[in-house]
GROMACS .gro file of C-alpha atoms in nm:
model
  183
    1ILE     CA    1  -0.095   0.622   0.536
    2ALA     CA    2   0.041   0.345   0.758
    3THR     CA    3   0.019   0.572   1.063
    4LEU     CA    4  -0.343   0.658   0.987
    5VAL     CA    5  -0.423   0.289   0.938
    6ALA     CA    6  -0.264   0.211   1.277
    7GLN     CA    7  -0.474   0.487   1.436
    8ALA     CA    8  -0.790   0.359   1.266
    9ARG     CA    9  -0.725   0.006   1.391
   10ALA     CA   10  -0.661   0.133   1.744
   11ALA     CA   11  -0.986   0.332   1.727
   12GLY     CA   12  -1.173   0.014   1.637
   13ILE     CA   13  -1.278   0.123   1.290
   14ALA     CA   14  -1.433  -0.185   1.134
   15GLU     CA   15  -1.354  -0.122   0.766
   16ILE     CA   16  -1.052   0.068   0.635
   17LEU     CA   17  -1.035   0.145   0.263
   18ILE     CA   18  -0.718   0.289   0.111
   19GLY     CA   19  -0.714   0.422  -0.242
   20SER     CA   20  -0.359   0.382  -0.369
   21GLY     CA   21  -0.168   0.275  -0.677
   22ASP     CA   22   0.141   0.201  -0.465
   23ARG     CA   23   0.185  -0.173  -0.413
   24ASP     CA   24   0.383  -0.104  -0.095
   25THR     CA   25   0.046  -0.040   0.070
   26PHE     CA   26  -0.037  -0.410   0.025
   27GLN     CA   27   0.157  -0.475   0.346
   28LEU     CA   28  -0.121  -0.288   0.533
   29VAL     CA   29  -0.396  -0.523   0.418
   30ASP     CA   30  -0.572  -0.742   0.672
   31ASP     CA   31  -0.927  -0.860   0.737
   32ARG     CA   32  -1.032  -0.499   0.808
   33THR     CA   33  -0.810  -0.316   0.559
   34THR     CA   34  -0.855  -0.323   0.180
   35ILE     CA   35  -0.661  -0.142  -0.091
   36ILE     CA   36  -0.860   0.007  -0.379
   37TYR     CA   37  -0.590  -0.037  -0.643
   38PRO     CA   38  -0.623   0.144  -0.979
   39VAL     CA   39  -0.524  -0.081  -1.267
   40ARG     CA   40  -0.603   0.151  -1.558
   41GLY     CA   41  -0.674   0.507  -1.454
   42VAL     CA   42  -0.975   0.531  -1.228
   43SER     CA   43  -1.212   0.332  -1.447
   44ASP     CA   44  -1.064  -0.010  -1.365
   45VAL     CA   45  -0.983  -0.071  -0.999
   46TRP     CA   46  -0.927  -0.386  -0.796
   47ARG     CA   47  -1.024  -0.441  -0.434
   48MET     CA   48  -0.713  -0.600  -0.286
   49GLY     CA   49  -0.788  -0.789   0.033
   50PRO     CA   50  -0.580  -1.068   0.190
   51ALA     CA   51  -0.713  -1.338  -0.047
   52GLN     CA   52  -0.653  -1.129  -0.359
   53ILE     CA   53  -0.295  -1.046  -0.262
   54GLU     CA   54  -0.214  -1.407  -0.178
   55GLU     CA   55  -0.373  -1.529  -0.501
   56ARG     CA   56  -0.192  -1.275  -0.718
   57TYR     CA   57   0.151  -1.273  -0.548
   58GLY     CA   58   0.169  -1.609  -0.371
   59VAL     CA   59   0.229  -1.458  -0.026
   60PRO     CA   60   0.006  -1.308   0.243
   61PRO     CA   61   0.001  -0.928   0.279
   62THR     CA   62   0.237  -0.947   0.578
   63ARG     CA   63   0.505  -1.092   0.346
   64TYR     CA   64   0.444  -0.864   0.047
   65SER     CA   65   0.726  -0.626   0.143
   66ASP     CA   66   0.963  -0.924   0.172
   67LEU     CA   67   0.861  -1.036  -0.178
   68ALA     CA   68   0.911  -0.684  -0.314
   69ALA     CA   69   1.256  -0.667  -0.154
   70LEU     CA   70   1.356  -0.982  -0.344
   71VAL     CA   71   1.202  -0.905  -0.684
   72GLY     CA   72   1.242  -0.526  -0.673
   73GLU     CA   73   0.996  -0.245  -0.741
   74THR     CA   74   1.054  -0.057  -1.065
   75SER     CA   75   0.820   0.223  -0.954
   76ASP     CA   76   1.044   0.281  -0.650
   77ASN     CA   77   1.363   0.231  -0.852
   78LEU     CA   78   1.458  -0.068  -0.635
   79LEU     CA   79   1.638  -0.341  -0.825
   80GLY     CA   80   1.562  -0.696  -0.727
   81VAL     CA   81   1.777  -1.006  -0.738
   82PRO     CA   82   1.859  -1.072  -1.106
   83GLY     CA   83   1.689  -1.388  -1.228
   84VAL     CA   84   1.444  -1.402  -0.936
   85GLY     CA   85   1.078  -1.343  -1.013
   86PRO     CA   86   0.769  -1.341  -0.796
   87LYS     CA   87   0.716  -1.719  -0.809
   88THR     CA   88   1.068  -1.801  -0.694
   89ALA     CA   89   1.059  -1.532  -0.425
   90ALA     CA   90   0.718  -1.656  -0.303
   91LYS     CA   91   0.851  -2.014  -0.290
   92TRP     CA   92   1.147  -1.906  -0.077
   93LEU     CA   93   0.925  -1.705   0.157
   94THR     CA   94   0.686  -1.999   0.194
   95THR     CA   95   0.975  -2.237   0.261
   96TYR     CA   96   1.167  -2.015   0.505
   97GLY     CA   97   0.884  -1.809   0.657
   98ASP     CA   98   0.999  -1.456   0.587
   99LEU     CA   99   1.290  -1.257   0.446
  100ALA     CA  100   1.499  -1.309   0.761
  101GLY     CA  101   1.449  -1.684   0.717
  102VAL     CA  102   1.550  -1.667   0.351
  103ILE     CA  103   1.866  -1.474   0.441
  104ALA     CA  104   1.944  -1.714   0.727
  105HIS     CA  105   1.928  -2.005   0.481
  106VAL     CA  106   2.090  -1.828   0.185
  107ASP     CA  107   2.367  -2.089   0.163
  108GLN     CA  108   2.109  -2.368   0.122
  109ILE     CA  109   1.940  -2.208  -0.179
  110LYS     CA  110   2.071  -2.383  -0.487
  111GLY     CA  111   2.119  -2.295  -0.851
  112LYS     CA  112   2.170  -1.970  -1.037
  113ALA     CA  113   1.895  -1.799  -0.836
  114GLY     CA  114   2.071  -1.892  -0.511
  115GLU     CA  115   2.403  -1.760  -0.643
  116SER     CA  116   2.235  -1.439  -0.751
  117LEU     CA  117   2.068  -1.398  -0.412
  118ARG     CA  118   2.400  -1.447  -0.229
  119ALA     CA  119   2.558  -1.181  -0.450
  120HIS     CA  120   2.274  -0.934  -0.378
  121VAL     CA  121   2.191  -0.986  -0.009
  122ASP     CA  122   2.290  -0.628   0.081
  123ALA     CA  123   2.063  -0.485  -0.189
  124VAL     CA  124   1.773  -0.704  -0.074
  125LEU     CA  125   1.815  -0.590   0.286
  126ARG     CA  126   1.832  -0.228   0.171
  127ASN     CA  127   1.517  -0.277  -0.038
  128ARG     CA  128   1.338  -0.415   0.267
  129ARG     CA  129   1.440  -0.117   0.482
  130LEU     CA  130   1.318   0.121   0.211
  131ASN     CA  131   0.983  -0.045   0.141
  132ARG     CA  132   0.874  -0.087   0.503
  133LEU     CA  133   0.589   0.150   0.581
  134VAL     CA  134   0.630   0.342   0.906
  135ASP     CA  135   0.319   0.341   1.123
  136ASP     CA  136   0.416   0.573   1.406
  137VAL     CA  137   0.482   0.907   1.236
  138GLU     CA  138   0.379   1.215   1.431
  139LEU     CA  139   0.114   1.380   1.215
  140PRO     CA  140  -0.049   1.723   1.242
  141VAL     CA  141  -0.390   1.552   1.221
  142GLY     CA  142  -0.528   1.233   1.366
  143ILE     CA  143  -0.780   0.983   1.241
  144GLU     CA  144  -1.059   1.169   1.420
  145ASP     CA  145  -0.983   1.481   1.212
  146LEU     CA  146  -1.054   1.287   0.893
  147ALA     CA  147  -1.405   1.178   0.983
  148ARG     CA  148  -1.676   1.269   0.734
  149ARG     CA  149  -1.882   1.561   0.843
  150PRO     CA  150  -2.128   1.802   0.687
  151TRP     CA  151  -1.972   2.045   0.442
  152ASP     CA  152  -1.978   2.423   0.461
  153ARG     CA  153  -2.100   2.571   0.131
  154ASP     CA  154  -1.955   2.918   0.206
  155GLU     CA  155  -1.612   2.777   0.291
  156VAL     CA  156  -1.610   2.569  -0.028
  157HIS     CA  157  -1.704   2.879  -0.229
  158GLN     CA  158  -1.414   3.074  -0.075
  159VAL     CA  159  -1.158   2.802  -0.144
  160PHE     CA  160  -1.281   2.745  -0.500
  161ASP     CA  161  -1.290   3.121  -0.569
  162GLY     CA  162  -0.926   3.145  -0.463
  163LEU     CA  163  -0.831   2.851  -0.683
  164GLU     CA  164  -1.054   2.965  -0.971
  165PHE     CA  165  -1.229   2.627  -0.987
  166ARG     CA  166  -1.548   2.717  -1.171
  167VAL     CA  167  -1.635   2.394  -1.352
  168LEU     CA  168  -1.527   2.177  -1.060
  169ARG     CA  169  -1.744   2.387  -0.826
  170GLU     CA  170  -2.049   2.322  -1.044
  171ARG     CA  171  -1.982   1.949  -1.051
  172LEU     CA  172  -1.916   1.933  -0.679
  173PHE     CA  173  -2.231   2.123  -0.585
  174ALA     CA  174  -2.439   1.913  -0.823
  175THR     CA  175  -2.307   1.599  -0.651
  176LEU     CA  176  -2.304   1.718  -0.291
  177THR     CA  177  -2.647   1.876  -0.286
  178THR     CA  178  -2.803   1.537  -0.344
  179ALA     CA  179  -2.563   1.320  -0.147
  180GLU     CA  180  -2.437   1.513   0.156
  181PRO     CA  181  -2.597   1.728   0.422
  182GLU     CA  182  -2.472   2.083   0.464
  183ALA     CA  183  -2.342   2.218   0.793
   0.00000   0.00000   0.00000
């Protein structure tokens, strides 16, 4: 996803929408990139832009992966620093700029949270390596291959026949015949 976002930005695409329930994608958000984040199934979704991420997590999107490295991500099975929640992590990141700044000043961070951080620096650095999205993967398709284009009814029939998608075919054709031009 990060690679496709990088390609879309390079191509000058004005608005990039990513549908994902993975909070790691928040690090991709900028003025042109928004995450459509499902909260409960597909019926309740949030549009997560820069302001929404900063309001909810206390850091800009560029620092979200640093925050996640400190507090952990249960969905990724990454344990955070015990006793450190999002507010404390956001305060450290605001004070020291980024995760590298927090680590550089680890001896100045006081209290139980500071002790816990010092005991878990290696885990935090590992978390950060693991949650960083790579944006230069060689892919078999490029952003231009994903552009919307007219659909081919015969090709859709062949694919759906092979997959035995009868009900889905009916729904798709009912939707597409009114919304999309055919090839």
